[in-house]
Amino acid sequence: MASLEPPAAVTPPSSKPNLLPLPSPTIITPSAAALAAVAPTTSSSSPATLSVATPLPTPSDAELVHIPSYSRWFSLDGISECEIRCLPEFFDSRSPSRNPRAYKYIRDSIIKQFRRNPSSKITFTEVRKTLAADVISIRRVFDFLDAWGLINYSPAALSKPLKWEEKDSKTSQHAADSPAGPSSDSTPPVRETTKWLCGSCKSVCSIACFASDKCDLTLCARCFVRGNYRVGLSSSDFRRVEISDEMKTDWTEKETMQLLEAVMHYGDDWKKVAQHVGGRSEKDCITHFIKLPMGEKLAGSAEFGSGINKLNQMKDDNSSNSSSSGKRLCLSPLADASNPIMAQAAFLSALAGTAVAEAAAQAAVTAVSKVGHGEANAHFRSLHGVQGLQNASITSNGSNKLKSSEEARSGVNTMPEEKVNVEEELRTVAMVQMKHIQEKIIHFEEIDSQIDKEWKQMEQMRDILFYDQLNLLKHERSIRKTGQQAAEGTRAG
Amino acid sequence: MKPLPSTSSKTPVKFRMPTSENLVPIRLDIEVGGQRFKDAFTWNISDPDSEVSVFAKRTQKDLKLPLAFATQIAQSIQTQQTEFRSYKGQEMLTGEKIVPIKLDLRVNRTLIKDQFLWDLNNFDSDPEEFSKTFCNDLGIEDPEVGPAVAFAIREQLYEIAIQSVATARESRNAKKGRRGEYSSISRSTGAALDLMKLFSNRYSGVRKRKEWDVFEPMVDMLSNEEVEKWRDLEEA
């Protein structure tokens, strides 16, 4: 069990959840004594020097230790609410060995051990070998610290070579010393500098993140959509941070050309496209294709006419939302957009078909073009079919550049109304479509029932025919018989 | 220090580790395909059994051992756990029992030899606390020594606890008088001393001079060759 006081002192262990930091000398000395280099300096200094961002007091390395922004509450001096929440078994006095003091001892030892060598990952087994406590408690604390990025946060992938691995490979006596210090890695390779962890569901964000500067929270797209953020925040406090796979592996021009060729040839068959491009998965191809600037994408497609260049300009202005891909139903491009309304709208417009969507777009955009707000255009561009947008958005873009400031102001006011209008029109579009489908269904049902009736009639007629045939045969036979009898009768008589 | 409990009679008590928490010492010695894995740690018996497999997997992954180790480790832990649990509910005798605990272990390069007296009756005792103070006072730098010392103490206490269960059973079956109890206890736990006997010679609590060497801790640092020698000795 952990003990942080020298044997003579009689400080009662506090097991209340709101733990005030223990007086300074008792915290630092015993655990620091284990690290011989640190003992003399820290025993006299105040706890403030052991705060997070300051470099380690060891003479050899003054490395900065990185921790993620959502773990800023952490400090070595005391126990914060977050820890109490996540590891309640240490604070509810159910088991005598699990109390706040023991927790603090384990936590501080793990962190100190990690910080002695922050460039390499520390494993649970290393930690548990050096701590006098039961291994399950150690594991829980270790997992907690790991999840919150307080240890093993963005260090190099290399870990210390293991004792028995070294023994096999080397023959020299220095094999026994190797676990004490890593020999190989000096500077961690900068492969993943930003590893975003969602604050609520603790998963790694891959596609896009939402970061809130207001209270330093990072959420993955899923949690943001579900509204898994705290009460004080609203969706407007978050800004979108893109973390696309392309950052890791950029698409070369050659690959892009191959992609476009393949799309032209194979259209929607992404399997073949992926094969053609070579070295890219289907998903990669699709995402990259969507993110291509509009002009390139439409270069091969004959439907879209002259406004390509202008669209290209506007597309460059608007980087975040990509436009819908018109007829490609299987590729709902905004399906992964974080805004569920946008996803719905894209899906519906794809379903409705270009003609209907165009009509709706024209109606909506003409209403908007009076105001001519740039951002509204950005939304509509992505919502509706491309054809309708060309004309309207060109004009509105032009007028926007002329009277930007006034319209900006008025645009802000009418923005929500326009949104509502657009939504209503989409709703009517959807309703119409549904009615259409319903009528078709009814029609088919009628045809079905008619066919059934006719089939039954046919069967009846067949039966009648069968009976007629039977009767005929019977008659024939009986007549023949009588005829024979008669013939015999006349011969005999 | 923590106050001693007032009951110092020979009333039987339910089996448990004579320490403040019921932590079990677990020792692993697994050999799979030519690779030997030795380990020793303390385990909290009140933790759910799902932790066993999780821990085994973790250890196997961290140390990059072949997969077969994970199942073996889990099995070994579970057998030792059930063994401990089988003693649960049985009674063991306690009393004024001061036992000498001997430390004789090698951890990496540190060699430790020590002997001290431990009060079995004190159920608030804490081997971890002891080992921490031990390492601090002796200036041991290797952080792995602490847990090893605590483990050694715990193991010995566990042994003694098991023995006392056996003696409790014996004495109950034998149904002898008080004298019988005394003799059986002192027979099985040979080195157990009685406080009265210890202090009967003098009227002070100070130890005899010639016993000082025995009870002094000795810590030695080994060189690499000696480490190899010791390793071979232990494995043989």
XYZ file of C-alpha atoms in Angstrom:
729
model
C 0.000 0.000 0.000
C 1.252 3.449 -0.690
C 2.501 5.638 2.028
C 3.604 9.117 1.453
C 4.561 10.138 4.917
C 7.727 9.282 6.773
C 7.055 6.591 9.333
C 7.133 8.918 12.281
C 4.437 11.354 11.198
C 0.840 10.598 11.930
C -1.172 12.203 9.160
C -4.445 10.385 8.686
C -5.141 9.394 5.123
C -8.033 11.351 3.736
C -10.520 9.333 1.821
C -12.913 12.066 0.930
C -13.382 12.685 -2.748
C -12.419 16.344 -2.617
C -8.832 15.804 -1.825
C -6.778 18.822 -1.002
C -3.154 18.511 -1.888
C -1.118 17.083 0.935
C 1.585 19.253 2.438
C 4.471 19.526 0.087
C 7.376 17.706 1.661
C 5.425 14.555 2.178
C 4.429 14.282 -1.416
C 7.700 14.734 -3.067
C 10.334 13.096 -0.986
C 9.518 9.387 -0.972
C 8.667 8.996 -4.604
C 11.419 11.316 -5.687
C 13.958 9.412 -3.730
C 13.450 6.538 -6.065
C 14.817 8.710 -8.826
C 18.195 9.482 -7.457
C 18.921 12.362 -9.779
C 15.826 14.266 -8.829
C 15.894 13.875 -5.070
C 18.030 16.742 -3.884
C 16.459 19.406 -6.078
C 12.810 18.652 -5.628
C 12.657 17.948 -1.955
C 13.211 21.540 -1.140
C 11.367 23.164 -4.021
C 7.686 23.848 -3.970
C 5.225 21.663 -5.836
C 4.717 24.361 -8.393
C 7.862 23.419 -10.184
C 6.491 20.006 -11.004
C 3.813 21.451 -13.245
C 3.187 20.142 -16.652
C 4.786 22.422 -19.131
C 8.088 23.047 -17.421
C 11.076 20.959 -18.403
C 12.214 18.147 -16.169
C 14.619 19.122 -13.472
C 17.112 16.449 -14.462
C 20.407 17.896 -15.553
C 20.823 15.724 -18.611
C 17.732 16.501 -20.678
C 15.462 19.506 -20.669
C 12.876 18.011 -22.971
C 9.417 19.374 -23.063
C 6.690 16.925 -22.399
C 3.663 17.183 -24.636
C 0.215 16.455 -23.427
C -3.004 17.044 -25.308
C -5.039 20.140 -24.631
C -7.940 18.215 -23.189
C -5.738 17.044 -20.376
C -4.801 20.456 -19.236
C -6.564 19.974 -15.943
C -3.890 17.580 -14.811
C -1.361 18.576 -12.234
C 0.986 16.546 -10.111
C -0.010 18.379 -6.996
C -3.434 17.040 -6.460
C -6.247 14.971 -7.755
C -8.771 16.545 -10.057
C -12.432 15.777 -10.534
C -11.787 14.099 -13.806
C -9.689 11.447 -12.157
C -12.255 10.903 -9.458
C -14.900 10.437 -12.090
C -12.935 8.024 -14.206
C -11.464 5.927 -11.440
C -14.108 5.890 -8.761
C -12.859 2.729 -7.121
C -10.014 4.634 -5.581
C -12.209 7.186 -3.966
C -15.172 5.395 -2.560
C -13.392 3.653 0.300
C -14.723 0.278 -0.660
C -11.406 -1.406 -0.547
C -8.728 -0.470 1.927
C -5.868 -0.627 -0.493
C -7.567 1.637 -2.991
C -7.549 5.065 -1.544
C -6.560 8.466 -2.897
C -3.070 8.246 -1.451
C -2.372 4.957 -3.138
C -3.805 6.321 -6.357
C -1.626 9.374 -6.207
C 1.432 7.287 -5.510
C 0.788 5.016 -8.467
C -0.067 7.871 -10.763
C 2.905 9.988 -9.843
C 5.305 7.084 -10.146
C 4.020 6.156 -13.572
C 4.250 9.719 -14.798
C 7.696 10.249 -13.392
C 8.891 7.059 -14.901
C 7.522 8.016 -18.257
C 8.955 11.489 -18.094
C 12.387 10.226 -17.364
C 12.367 9.148 -20.956
C 9.499 10.846 -22.742
C 10.630 9.940 -26.188
C 9.921 6.264 -25.837
C 6.713 4.530 -25.032
C 6.448 3.019 -21.618
C 4.690 -0.295 -21.289
C 2.447 -1.416 -18.501
C 4.704 -4.286 -17.615
C 7.688 -2.020 -17.047
C 5.639 0.134 -14.770
C 4.156 -2.633 -12.748
C 7.512 -4.156 -12.083
C 8.611 -1.051 -10.309
C 5.578 -0.346 -8.213
C 4.778 -1.954 -4.927
C 1.029 -2.262 -5.339
C -1.393 -4.759 -6.720
C -1.151 -5.015 -10.450
C -4.781 -4.391 -11.214
C -4.759 -0.970 -9.604
C -1.608 -0.163 -11.508
C -3.197 -1.278 -14.736
C -6.282 0.842 -14.207
C -4.296 3.954 -13.516
C -1.989 3.227 -16.426
C -4.890 2.825 -18.817
C -6.437 6.006 -17.574
C -3.258 7.996 -18.045
C -2.724 6.465 -21.439
C -6.223 7.298 -22.595
C -5.880 10.902 -21.548
C -2.526 11.263 -23.218
C -0.661 11.990 -20.037
C 1.802 9.253 -20.879
C 2.889 7.816 -24.185
C 1.572 10.799 -26.023
C 3.175 11.065 -29.445
C 6.477 9.532 -28.704
C 8.393 7.447 -31.191
C 7.142 4.013 -31.946
C 10.371 2.412 -30.828
C 10.478 1.056 -27.341
C 13.356 -0.104 -25.255
C 14.842 -3.381 -26.376
C 13.804 -6.201 -24.125
C 16.163 -8.086 -21.897
C 15.698 -11.427 -23.505
C 15.740 -10.072 -27.014
C 19.083 -8.482 -26.367
C 20.461 -11.648 -24.896
C 19.769 -13.550 -28.059
C 21.232 -11.074 -30.452
C 24.295 -9.786 -28.654
C 27.032 -11.799 -27.063
C 28.747 -9.020 -25.151
C 28.133 -8.429 -21.489
C 26.424 -5.126 -22.150
C 23.230 -7.012 -22.889
C 22.416 -6.990 -19.213
C 22.563 -3.236 -18.986
C 20.365 -2.446 -21.939
C 16.995 -2.325 -20.180
C 18.266 0.585 -18.181
C 18.393 2.956 -21.114
C 17.409 2.937 -24.740
C 20.337 2.781 -27.060
C 18.924 3.566 -30.449
C 16.413 6.333 -30.704
C 17.471 9.866 -30.085
C 14.938 12.018 -31.880
C 11.485 10.701 -32.498
C 10.543 10.700 -36.169
C 7.869 13.262 -36.873
C 5.293 11.003 -38.383
C 2.109 11.837 -36.613
C 2.371 15.141 -34.935
C -1.309 15.566 -34.449
C -3.136 12.599 -33.144
C -6.562 13.824 -32.339
C -8.459 11.968 -29.704
C -12.105 12.674 -29.280
C -12.824 13.976 -25.847
C -16.015 12.039 -25.317
C -15.789 8.740 -27.079
C -12.003 8.469 -26.874
C -11.528 7.297 -30.397
C -8.973 8.549 -32.849
C -10.422 11.070 -35.263
C -9.642 10.230 -38.789
C -11.809 12.158 -41.167
C -12.597 15.421 -39.536
C -12.564 16.870 -36.119
C -14.325 19.619 -34.388
C -12.252 21.653 -32.072
C -13.659 24.189 -29.737
C -11.349 26.888 -28.591
C -13.840 28.043 -26.035
C -13.108 25.199 -23.744
C -10.440 23.151 -25.479
C -12.475 20.225 -26.495
C -11.933 18.001 -29.437
C -14.736 15.898 -30.758
C -14.912 13.481 -33.572
C -17.509 14.013 -36.239
C -19.868 11.445 -34.763
C -19.907 12.939 -31.307
C -20.351 16.403 -32.665
C -23.373 15.369 -34.661
C -24.899 13.575 -31.724
C -24.385 16.576 -29.578
C -22.092 14.891 -27.104
C -20.684 18.063 -25.861
C -21.198 19.772 -22.608
C -24.158 21.895 -21.804
C -22.407 25.205 -22.103
C -21.402 24.712 -25.688
C -23.301 25.049 -28.857
C -22.502 23.839 -32.301
C -21.281 27.235 -33.377
C -18.413 27.127 -30.940
C -16.776 24.381 -32.884
C -14.673 24.791 -35.883
C -14.009 22.038 -38.295
C -10.574 20.614 -38.585
C -9.897 18.447 -41.534
C -7.671 15.505 -41.118
C -7.860 13.736 -44.373
C -5.873 10.743 -45.317
C -4.329 12.756 -48.024
C -2.122 14.505 -45.602
C -0.300 11.309 -45.110
C 0.007 10.323 -48.708
C -0.419 13.035 -51.238
C -1.841 12.252 -54.601
C 0.620 12.860 -57.350
C -0.477 14.337 -60.624
C 0.005 11.071 -62.347
C -2.303 9.351 -59.950
C -4.902 12.046 -60.344
C -4.805 11.690 -64.094
C -5.175 7.965 -63.809
C -8.078 8.449 -61.517
C -9.877 10.738 -63.903
C -9.272 8.440 -66.824
C -10.567 5.518 -64.907
C -13.655 7.382 -63.822
C -14.384 8.362 -67.363
C -14.058 4.794 -68.515
C -15.664 2.916 -65.724
C -18.018 5.462 -64.273
C -19.417 4.092 -61.087
C -17.419 0.927 -60.881
C -14.993 2.010 -58.215
C -13.411 -1.377 -57.988
C -12.081 -1.042 -61.488
C -11.132 2.541 -60.887
C -9.094 1.531 -57.880
C -7.427 -1.150 -59.910
C -6.628 1.286 -62.649
C -5.106 3.832 -60.383
C -3.015 1.283 -58.627
C -1.960 1.540 -55.047
C -5.108 3.255 -53.865
C -8.039 1.668 -52.143
C -11.556 2.277 -53.399
C -12.312 4.505 -50.509
C -9.244 6.615 -51.160
C -10.198 6.995 -54.784
C -13.697 8.051 -53.967
C -12.689 10.578 -51.344
C -10.015 12.067 -53.503
C -12.338 12.238 -56.449
C -14.886 14.157 -54.482
C -12.315 16.556 -53.232
C -10.955 17.334 -56.639
C -11.579 20.880 -57.801
C -14.725 21.138 -59.847
C -13.174 22.105 -63.118
C -11.061 19.018 -63.351
C -13.840 16.737 -62.445
C -16.193 18.081 -65.008
C -13.650 18.310 -67.753
C -14.564 14.944 -69.103
C -18.263 15.128 -68.579
C -20.148 16.535 -71.499
C -23.279 17.551 -69.678
C -21.855 20.531 -67.966
C -21.324 23.445 -70.178
C -19.443 26.624 -70.314
C -19.574 27.858 -66.816
C -16.868 25.457 -65.745
C -14.150 28.006 -65.356
C -16.273 30.321 -63.315
C -17.346 27.453 -61.190
C -13.734 26.593 -60.727
C -13.118 30.002 -59.254
C -16.002 29.751 -56.920
C -15.040 26.262 -55.985
C -11.657 27.477 -54.955
C -13.243 30.044 -52.717
C -15.292 27.437 -51.021
C -12.972 24.802 -49.742
C -14.923 22.934 -47.176
C -18.101 21.669 -48.824
C -17.785 19.838 -52.078
C -20.558 19.927 -54.581
C -22.839 17.063 -55.310
C -21.882 14.833 -58.135
C -25.112 15.181 -59.992
C -26.260 11.889 -61.292
C -24.041 9.614 -59.353
C -26.511 8.163 -56.942
C -24.155 5.739 -55.305
C -21.756 8.486 -54.435
C -23.626 10.672 -52.032
C -20.690 12.971 -51.538
C -21.906 14.806 -48.532
C -22.893 11.641 -46.790
C -19.925 11.957 -44.553
C -20.538 15.611 -43.911
C -20.879 16.316 -40.323
C -24.027 18.315 -40.740
C -26.925 15.858 -40.931
C -29.137 18.323 -42.707
C -26.645 18.702 -45.480
C -26.359 14.985 -45.817
C -30.102 14.634 -46.113
C -30.313 17.411 -48.627
C -27.621 15.900 -50.790
C -29.283 12.528 -50.678
C -32.686 13.920 -51.571
C -31.395 16.016 -54.394
C -29.615 13.023 -55.800
C -32.789 10.982 -55.514
C -34.958 13.624 -57.047
C -32.933 13.812 -60.190
C -31.390 16.777 -61.834
C -34.533 18.184 -63.439
C -36.502 18.445 -60.284
C -33.527 19.593 -58.285
C -32.731 22.187 -60.888
C -36.209 23.618 -60.780
C -36.129 23.804 -57.036
C -32.663 25.292 -57.127
C -33.699 27.971 -59.580
C -36.570 28.978 -57.398
C -34.507 29.130 -54.268
C -31.501 30.751 -55.795
C -33.450 33.522 -57.472
C -34.810 34.382 -54.066
C -31.324 34.400 -52.689
C -29.693 36.244 -55.528
C -31.435 39.387 -54.511
C -29.362 39.370 -51.372
C -26.272 37.864 -52.898
C -24.497 36.706 -49.812
C -21.427 34.659 -50.593
C -21.900 32.118 -47.880
C -25.464 31.393 -48.830
C -24.238 30.626 -52.274
C -21.758 28.233 -50.924
C -24.498 26.286 -49.249
C -26.754 26.189 -52.236
C -23.991 25.272 -54.539
C -23.512 22.126 -52.640
C -27.165 21.413 -52.211
C -28.520 21.576 -55.705
C -27.648 20.332 -59.136
C -24.846 22.045 -60.900
C -26.714 23.291 -63.934
C -29.111 25.502 -62.087
C -26.321 27.021 -60.130
C -24.187 28.092 -63.003
C -26.256 31.024 -64.095
C -27.624 32.092 -60.812
C -24.448 31.943 -58.893
C -22.461 33.762 -61.530
C -24.772 36.677 -61.399
C -25.029 36.656 -57.680
C -21.321 36.344 -57.291
C -20.845 39.328 -59.521
C -23.269 41.439 -57.640
C -21.757 40.256 -54.437
C -18.435 41.711 -55.366
C -20.002 45.058 -56.063
C -21.972 45.633 -52.951
C -20.402 43.310 -50.497
C -20.634 45.113 -47.228
C -24.294 46.099 -47.239
C -25.415 42.751 -48.477
C -23.277 41.045 -45.964
C -25.233 42.725 -43.269
C -28.640 42.113 -44.758
C -27.573 38.693 -45.832
C -26.938 37.684 -42.286
C -30.454 38.614 -41.306
C -32.147 36.738 -44.105
C -29.917 33.705 -43.919
C -32.064 31.685 -41.557
C -35.185 32.543 -43.556
C -33.590 31.347 -46.725
C -32.552 28.209 -45.062
C -36.114 27.640 -43.983
C -37.346 28.308 -47.492
C -34.919 25.910 -48.931
C -35.894 23.274 -46.448
C -39.547 23.740 -47.222
C -38.977 23.379 -50.893
C -36.953 20.288 -50.361
C -39.775 18.942 -48.315
C -42.271 19.577 -51.082
C -39.928 17.962 -53.541
C -39.740 14.941 -51.338
C -43.489 14.848 -50.843
C -44.151 15.028 -54.538
C -41.747 12.257 -55.166
C -43.333 10.114 -52.545
C -46.803 10.670 -53.954
C -45.534 9.753 -57.359
C -44.133 6.530 -56.069
C -47.291 5.781 -54.160
C -49.438 6.160 -57.248
C -47.178 3.871 -59.149
C -47.475 1.306 -56.456
C -51.252 1.513 -56.503
C -51.267 1.200 -60.234
C -49.130 -1.881 -60.116
C -51.271 -3.393 -57.462
C -54.326 -2.951 -59.621
C -52.625 -4.576 -62.514
C -51.621 -7.385 -60.252
C -55.148 -8.033 -59.099
C -56.411 -7.936 -62.640
C -53.921 -10.468 -63.711
C -54.955 -12.675 -60.859
C -58.562 -12.517 -61.939
C -57.748 -13.343 -65.495
C -55.651 -16.220 -64.390
C -58.501 -17.600 -62.382
C -60.814 -17.269 -65.312
C -58.360 -19.102 -67.455
C -58.206 -21.884 -64.978
C -61.939 -22.187 -64.884
C -62.130 -22.355 -68.609
C -59.522 -24.990 -68.638
C -61.505 -27.041 -66.195
C -64.641 -26.694 -68.293
C -62.760 -27.751 -71.348
C -61.463 -30.742 -69.538
C -64.927 -31.810 -68.494
C -66.204 -31.362 -72.031
C -63.500 -33.554 -73.340
C -64.262 -36.196 -70.756
C -67.914 -36.180 -71.632
C -67.142 -36.430 -75.290
C -64.986 -39.408 -74.761
C -67.614 -41.094 -72.656
C -70.261 -40.504 -75.234
C -68.048 -41.780 -77.941
C -67.348 -44.941 -76.079
C -70.919 -45.599 -75.161
C -72.020 -45.006 -78.728
C -69.397 -47.296 -80.014
C -70.471 -49.932 -77.606
C -74.088 -49.667 -78.515
C -73.109 -49.703 -82.118
C -71.113 -52.867 -81.644
C -73.890 -54.465 -79.702
C -76.326 -53.535 -82.359
C -74.049 -54.958 -85.017
C -73.660 -58.175 -83.103
C -77.375 -58.288 -82.498
C -78.160 -57.988 -86.201
C -75.571 -60.577 -87.123
C -76.898 -62.991 -84.574
C -80.526 -62.362 -85.292
C 2.361 3.537 14.018
C -0.933 1.848 13.812
C -2.232 0.526 17.081
C -2.114 -3.186 17.674
C -5.427 -4.950 18.050
C -6.342 -5.729 21.582
C -7.131 -9.379 21.019
C -3.982 -11.265 21.626
C -5.597 -14.489 22.681
C -5.520 -17.635 20.685
C -8.989 -17.217 19.274
C -9.227 -18.490 15.735
C -9.762 -15.986 13.030
C -10.969 -16.398 9.502
C -8.220 -16.975 7.034
C -6.725 -13.998 5.377
C -3.411 -12.513 4.681
C -2.058 -10.916 7.796
C -1.677 -7.602 6.125
C -3.880 -4.593 5.744
C -5.170 -5.675 2.346
C -5.859 -9.106 1.117
C -3.274 -9.148 -1.614
C -2.039 -12.483 -2.813
C 1.514 -13.065 -3.936
C 1.526 -14.663 -7.354
C 4.587 -16.274 -8.766
C 4.883 -17.191 -12.408
C 7.366 -19.597 -13.878
C 6.316 -20.595 -17.325
C 8.273 -22.309 -19.983
C 6.996 -22.409 -23.522
C 9.072 -23.562 -26.420
C 12.410 -22.943 -24.854
C 11.547 -19.541 -23.463
C 11.261 -19.191 -19.761
C 9.273 -16.457 -18.132
C 9.633 -15.835 -14.441
C 7.697 -13.223 -12.632
C 6.321 -12.336 -9.250
C 3.730 -9.761 -8.294
C 0.875 -9.083 -5.951
C -2.694 -9.624 -6.951
C -5.845 -8.298 -5.397
C -8.055 -11.259 -4.734
C -11.232 -9.234 -4.763
C -10.776 -8.199 -8.381
C -13.055 -9.831 -10.928
C -11.793 -12.819 -12.826
C -12.006 -11.037 -16.121
C -8.919 -9.137 -15.070
C -6.830 -12.277 -15.250
C -7.047 -12.722 -18.981
C -6.702 -9.015 -19.600
C -3.568 -8.884 -17.523
C -2.133 -11.975 -19.159
C -2.701 -10.593 -22.614
C -1.214 -7.271 -21.684
C 1.891 -8.795 -20.235
C 2.362 -11.034 -23.207
C 1.975 -8.123 -25.580
C 4.218 -5.762 -23.681
C 7.006 -8.249 -23.433
C 6.476 -9.465 -26.984
C 6.202 -13.063 -25.925
C 4.666 -15.698 -28.163
C 0.920 -16.080 -27.887
C 1.002 -19.332 -25.957
C 2.243 -17.458 -22.950
C -0.940 -15.514 -22.471
C -3.050 -18.596 -21.812
C -0.412 -20.129 -19.594
C -0.056 -17.006 -17.544
C -3.803 -16.747 -17.113
C -4.017 -20.363 -16.072
C -1.231 -20.069 -13.570
C -2.755 -16.989 -11.999
C -6.114 -18.651 -11.783
C -4.799 -21.789 -10.108
C -3.001 -19.748 -7.523
C -6.090 -17.669 -7.006
C -8.301 -20.696 -6.454
C -5.730 -22.121 -4.108
C -5.888 -18.991 -2.055
C -9.645 -18.977 -2.158
C -9.780 -22.578 -0.969
C -8.322 -21.429 2.281
C -10.967 -18.834 2.642
C -13.473 -19.527 5.339
C -11.151 -21.731 7.234
C -9.784 -20.676 10.492
C -6.327 -19.945 11.472
C -4.812 -19.402 14.805
C -3.299 -16.171 15.733
C -1.614 -15.143 18.803
C 1.452 -13.446 19.987
C 3.371 -14.598 17.033
C 6.528 -12.853 16.092
C 8.157 -14.534 13.169
C 11.449 -13.790 11.572
C 11.188 -12.882 7.947
C 14.237 -13.475 5.846
C 15.059 -11.669 2.683
C 17.460 -13.313 0.310
C 16.900 -12.152 -3.187
C 18.552 -10.838 -6.265
C 16.880 -8.225 -8.413
C 18.811 -7.357 -11.559
C 22.078 -6.272 -10.045
C 21.096 -5.822 -6.459
C 21.583 -8.568 -3.936
C 19.717 -8.288 -0.696
C 20.111 -10.275 2.459
C 18.166 -9.361 5.524
C 16.301 -10.712 8.477
C 13.810 -9.085 10.731
C 10.955 -9.842 13.004
C 7.395 -9.466 11.935
C 4.285 -9.488 14.053
C 1.737 -11.815 12.561
C -0.944 -10.617 14.821
C -0.873 -7.159 13.359
C -3.372 -7.289 10.581
C -2.661 -3.723 9.704
C 0.828 -4.447 8.604
C 1.864 -3.401 5.175
C 4.732 -5.038 3.314
C 4.608 -2.400 0.627
C 5.140 0.375 3.072
C 7.974 -1.536 4.614
C 9.691 -2.124 1.314
C 9.381 1.485 0.342
C 11.043 2.665 3.497
C 13.607 -0.064 3.086
C 14.608 1.129 -0.362
C 14.644 4.753 0.654
C 16.789 4.173 3.665
C 19.268 2.000 1.899
C 19.432 4.273 -1.102
C 18.531 1.582 -3.581
C 18.256 3.096 -6.991
C 16.760 0.242 -8.889
C 13.017 0.741 -8.717
C 12.311 -2.921 -9.228
C 13.716 -3.838 -5.857
C 10.862 -2.391 -3.851
C 8.111 -4.574 -5.218
C 10.382 -7.599 -5.082
C 11.023 -7.076 -1.388
C 7.329 -6.559 -0.707
C 6.567 -9.678 -2.641
C 9.071 -11.754 -0.727
C 7.627 -10.630 2.568
C 4.129 -11.345 1.411
C 5.042 -14.761 0.183
C 6.485 -15.726 3.494
C 3.490 -14.375 5.339
C 1.270 -16.382 3.054
C 3.198 -19.538 3.838
C 2.902 -18.919 7.519
C -0.786 -18.194 7.234
C -1.318 -21.495 5.459
C 0.595 -23.269 8.159
C -1.463 -21.678 10.857
C -4.589 -22.911 9.135
C -3.188 -26.412 9.256
C -2.343 -26.084 12.928
C -5.784 -24.755 13.702
C -7.267 -27.783 12.078
C -4.892 -30.063 13.916
C -5.622 -28.582 17.261
C -9.329 -28.768 16.681
C -9.159 -32.404 15.704
C -6.775 -33.342 18.452
C -8.991 -31.789 21.099
C -6.149 -31.701 23.478
C -5.671 -29.342 26.309
C -3.983 -26.041 26.212
C -0.617 -27.608 26.451
C -1.277 -29.628 23.360
C -2.048 -26.508 21.423
C 1.117 -24.877 22.473
C 3.300 -27.763 21.461
C 1.697 -28.258 18.087
C 2.075 -24.633 17.253
C 5.661 -24.410 18.224
C 6.415 -27.624 16.387
C 5.044 -26.557 13.059
C 6.180 -22.972 13.149
C 9.534 -23.743 14.547
C 11.037 -20.342 14.366
C 8.118 -18.584 15.983
C 9.140 -16.851 19.074
C 7.141 -15.886 21.989
C 7.443 -12.357 23.143
C 7.854 -13.436 26.687
C 10.690 -15.718 25.810
C 12.377 -13.031 23.819
C 12.365 -10.571 26.581
C 12.907 -13.008 29.325
C 16.656 -12.684 29.274
C 16.904 -8.993 29.785
C 14.633 -6.298 30.910
C 15.322 -4.211 27.853
C 14.251 -4.629 24.300
C 17.733 -4.330 22.945
C 19.095 -7.230 21.032
C 22.170 -9.158 21.956
C 25.259 -7.885 20.299
C 26.141 -11.063 18.522
C 22.770 -11.117 16.886
C 23.273 -7.716 15.360
C 24.976 -9.055 12.266
C 22.200 -11.448 11.634
C 19.591 -8.772 11.666
C 21.425 -6.200 9.655
C 20.434 -5.734 6.053
C 23.050 -6.317 3.480
C 22.766 -4.868 0.026
C 25.268 -5.669 -2.627
C 25.669 -4.609 -6.199
C 26.834 -7.225 -8.595
C 28.983 -6.864 -11.610
C 27.929 -8.275 -14.940
C 29.780 -11.547 -14.664
C 28.387 -12.203 -11.251
C 24.924 -11.505 -12.537
C 25.424 -14.139 -15.192
C 26.730 -16.571 -12.617
C 23.760 -16.053 -10.368
C 21.379 -16.454 -13.239
C 22.852 -19.755 -14.201
C 22.774 -20.881 -10.605
C 19.139 -20.041 -10.236
C 18.089 -21.707 -13.415
C 19.983 -24.876 -12.731
